[in-house]
Amino acid sequence: MNTEIKVKKLRENAVMPKRATEGSAGADLYACIDEPVVLEPGKLAKIPTGIAIELADKSMAAFLFARSGLGVKHGITLSNSVGVVDSDYRGEVCVGLCNVSDEPYTIQPGERVAQMVIMPVVCAEFVETDELGDTERGAGGFGSSGRR
């Protein structure tokens, strides 16, 4: 299934999102910065991409995920685990990064810093109630089903 996403470049040096291979679920997002940014251990940075997107369908959203190579090799991941770009947001897509390693990491201009996956969302209606249906699990959480 192909969906067209409108992308507006906000700066001349912005790079369009690109899927690395035909089978890639995510499109790479690129750092739109003028000079390198050093991300010290335990620190956060907001990295602009220089683009804004239009998701015309309100039942779609763009989700930003860490790039596995940055995470596994360098400890660079997203500061909010997964970024969510709502269908009605038209501002610049920025990537919050954090360095969970014990070494500084330098983000270069034009470097791939995250991946964006377009996915459907369920626009649920929330209804207050005094009763919830019973299940075998009930209120058990956080490991209540046992270690497997």
Short mmCIF file of C-alpha atoms in Angstrom, two decimals:
data_model
loop_
_atom_site.label_atom_id
_atom_site.label_comp_id
_atom_site.label_asym_id
_atom_site.label_seq_id
_atom_site.Cartn_x
_atom_site.Cartn_y
_atom_site.Cartn_z
CA MET A 1 0.00 0.00 0.00
CA ASN A 2 1.48 3.34 -1.04
CA THR A 3 0.36 6.57 0.55
CA GLU A 4 1.47 9.97 -0.69
CA ILE A 5 2.83 12.26 2.02
CA LYS A 6 3.38 15.90 1.17
CA VAL A 7 6.76 17.18 2.39
CA LYS A 8 7.67 20.86 2.59
CA LYS A 9 11.33 21.79 2.83
CA LEU A 10 11.65 24.58 5.39
CA ARG A 11 15.35 25.14 4.70
CA GLU A 12 17.46 24.84 1.58
CA ASN A 13 19.74 22.18 3.10
CA ALA A 14 16.86 19.93 4.20
CA VAL A 15 16.91 16.38 2.85
CA MET A 16 13.73 14.61 1.79
CA PRO A 17 12.89 11.48 3.84
CA LYS A 18 14.13 8.37 2.05
CA ARG A 19 13.60 4.66 2.48
CA ALA A 20 17.01 2.95 2.25
CA THR A 21 15.64 -0.13 0.50
CA GLU A 22 12.39 -1.16 -1.13
CA GLY A 23 11.57 -3.29 1.92
CA SER A 24 12.36 -0.60 4.52
CA ALA A 25 9.39 0.19 6.74
CA GLY A 26 10.82 3.54 7.78
CA ALA A 27 12.10 6.52 5.85
CA ASP A 28 15.33 8.01 7.13
CA LEU A 29 15.23 11.52 8.59
CA TYR A 30 18.30 13.72 8.26
CA ALA A 31 19.86 16.30 10.60
CA CYS A 32 19.30 19.75 9.10
CA ILE A 33 22.03 21.52 11.04
CA ASP A 34 24.73 23.94 9.89
CA GLU A 35 27.52 22.56 12.07
CA PRO A 36 28.17 19.36 14.02
CA VAL A 37 26.40 18.90 17.37
CA VAL A 38 28.25 17.05 20.13
CA LEU A 39 25.88 14.99 22.24
CA GLU A 40 27.56 14.33 25.56
CA PRO A 41 26.80 11.19 27.63
CA GLY A 42 23.48 11.49 29.46
CA LYS A 43 22.51 14.65 27.55
CA LEU A 44 19.61 15.48 25.22
CA ALA A 45 19.42 17.36 21.93
CA LYS A 46 16.59 18.48 19.69
CA ILE A 47 17.71 18.01 16.10
CA PRO A 48 15.74 19.76 13.34
CA THR A 49 15.07 17.96 10.06
CA GLY A 50 14.18 21.05 8.06
CA ILE A 51 10.94 19.50 6.83
CA ALA A 52 7.24 19.67 7.60
CA ILE A 53 4.77 17.01 6.47
CA GLU A 54 1.10 16.81 5.66
CA LEU A 55 -0.81 13.69 6.60
CA ALA A 56 -4.10 14.27 4.83
CA ASP A 57 -5.87 11.37 6.55
CA LYS A 58 -6.63 11.90 10.26
CA SER A 59 -6.50 8.14 10.79
CA MET A 60 -2.75 8.19 10.00
CA ALA A 61 0.22 9.41 12.02
CA ALA A 62 3.96 9.49 11.53
CA PHE A 63 5.97 7.69 14.20
CA LEU A 64 9.65 8.46 14.73
CA PHE A 65 11.89 5.63 15.82
CA ALA A 66 15.58 5.39 16.63
CA ARG A 67 17.92 4.11 13.95
CA SER A 68 19.15 0.73 15.10
CA GLY A 69 22.76 1.40 14.07
CA LEU A 70 22.94 4.59 16.15
CA GLY A 71 21.31 2.88 19.11
CA VAL A 72 23.25 -0.38 19.12
CA LYS A 73 26.65 0.95 18.04
CA HIS A 74 26.67 4.37 19.73
CA GLY A 75 23.90 4.49 22.37
CA ILE A 76 22.05 7.29 20.54
CA THR A 77 18.30 6.85 20.83
CA LEU A 78 15.16 8.96 20.96
CA SER A 79 14.67 10.91 24.18
CA ASN A 80 10.92 10.14 24.20
CA SER A 81 11.27 6.52 22.97
CA VAL A 82 8.91 7.08 20.03
CA GLY A 83 8.02 10.43 18.53
CA VAL A 84 4.48 10.99 17.27
CA VAL A 85 3.66 13.44 14.49
CA ASP A 86 -0.11 13.94 14.50
CA SER A 87 -2.08 14.32 11.28
CA ASP A 88 -2.93 17.95 12.06
CA TYR A 89 0.64 19.08 12.87
CA ARG A 90 2.24 21.25 10.19
CA GLY A 91 5.38 22.46 11.97
CA GLU A 92 8.94 21.30 11.57
CA VAL A 93 9.62 17.66 12.35
CA CYS A 94 12.34 17.60 15.00
CA VAL A 95 14.01 14.58 16.56
CA GLY A 96 14.73 14.45 20.29
CA LEU A 97 17.90 12.44 20.81
CA CYS A 98 19.67 11.24 23.95
CA ASN A 99 23.05 9.70 24.49
CA VAL A 100 22.81 6.68 26.80
CA SER A 101 26.44 5.69 26.23
CA ASP A 102 29.47 6.84 28.20
CA GLU A 103 31.13 8.46 25.16
CA PRO A 104 30.32 11.75 23.41
CA TYR A 105 28.79 11.38 19.95
CA THR A 106 28.99 14.00 17.21
CA ILE A 107 25.94 14.43 14.97
CA GLN A 108 27.03 15.63 11.56
CA PRO A 109 25.01 17.87 9.21
CA GLY A 110 23.00 15.65 6.88
CA GLU A 111 23.41 12.57 9.09
CA ARG A 112 20.51 10.12 9.33
CA VAL A 113 19.20 10.59 12.88
CA ALA A 114 15.87 8.71 13.00
CA GLN A 115 13.39 6.82 10.89
CA MET A 116 9.80 7.77 10.23
CA VAL A 117 7.08 5.15 9.80
CA ILE A 118 3.59 6.12 8.64
CA MET A 119 0.96 4.00 10.39
CA PRO A 120 -2.79 3.94 10.89
CA VAL A 121 -4.23 5.00 14.22
CA VAL A 122 -7.61 4.29 15.77
CA CYS A 123 -9.35 7.51 16.71
CA ALA A 124 -11.17 6.06 19.71
CA GLU A 125 -13.98 7.68 21.64
CA PHE A 126 -13.50 7.45 25.40
CA VAL A 127 -16.62 6.67 27.40
CA GLU A 128 -16.67 6.83 31.20
CA THR A 129 -18.08 3.76 32.94
CA ASP A 130 -18.35 2.29 36.45
CA GLU A 131 -17.75 -1.31 35.30
CA LEU A 132 -15.24 -3.07 33.05
CA GLY A 133 -15.59 -6.60 31.71
CA ASP A 134 -13.78 -9.47 33.47
CA THR A 135 -10.80 -11.29 31.94
CA GLU A 136 -8.60 -14.16 33.08
CA ARG A 137 -5.74 -11.72 33.71
CA GLY A 138 -7.80 -9.07 35.47
CA ALA A 139 -5.74 -6.23 36.95
CA GLY A 140 -2.45 -8.19 36.96
CA GLY A 141 0.34 -6.24 35.26
CA PHE A 142 4.08 -5.74 35.07
CA GLY A 143 5.13 -9.38 34.84
CA SER A 144 1.99 -10.93 36.34
CA SER A 145 1.76 -13.45 33.49
CA GLY A 146 5.16 -14.90 34.46
CA ARG A 147 8.60 -15.04 32.91
CA ARG A 148 8.88 -17.13 29.79
#
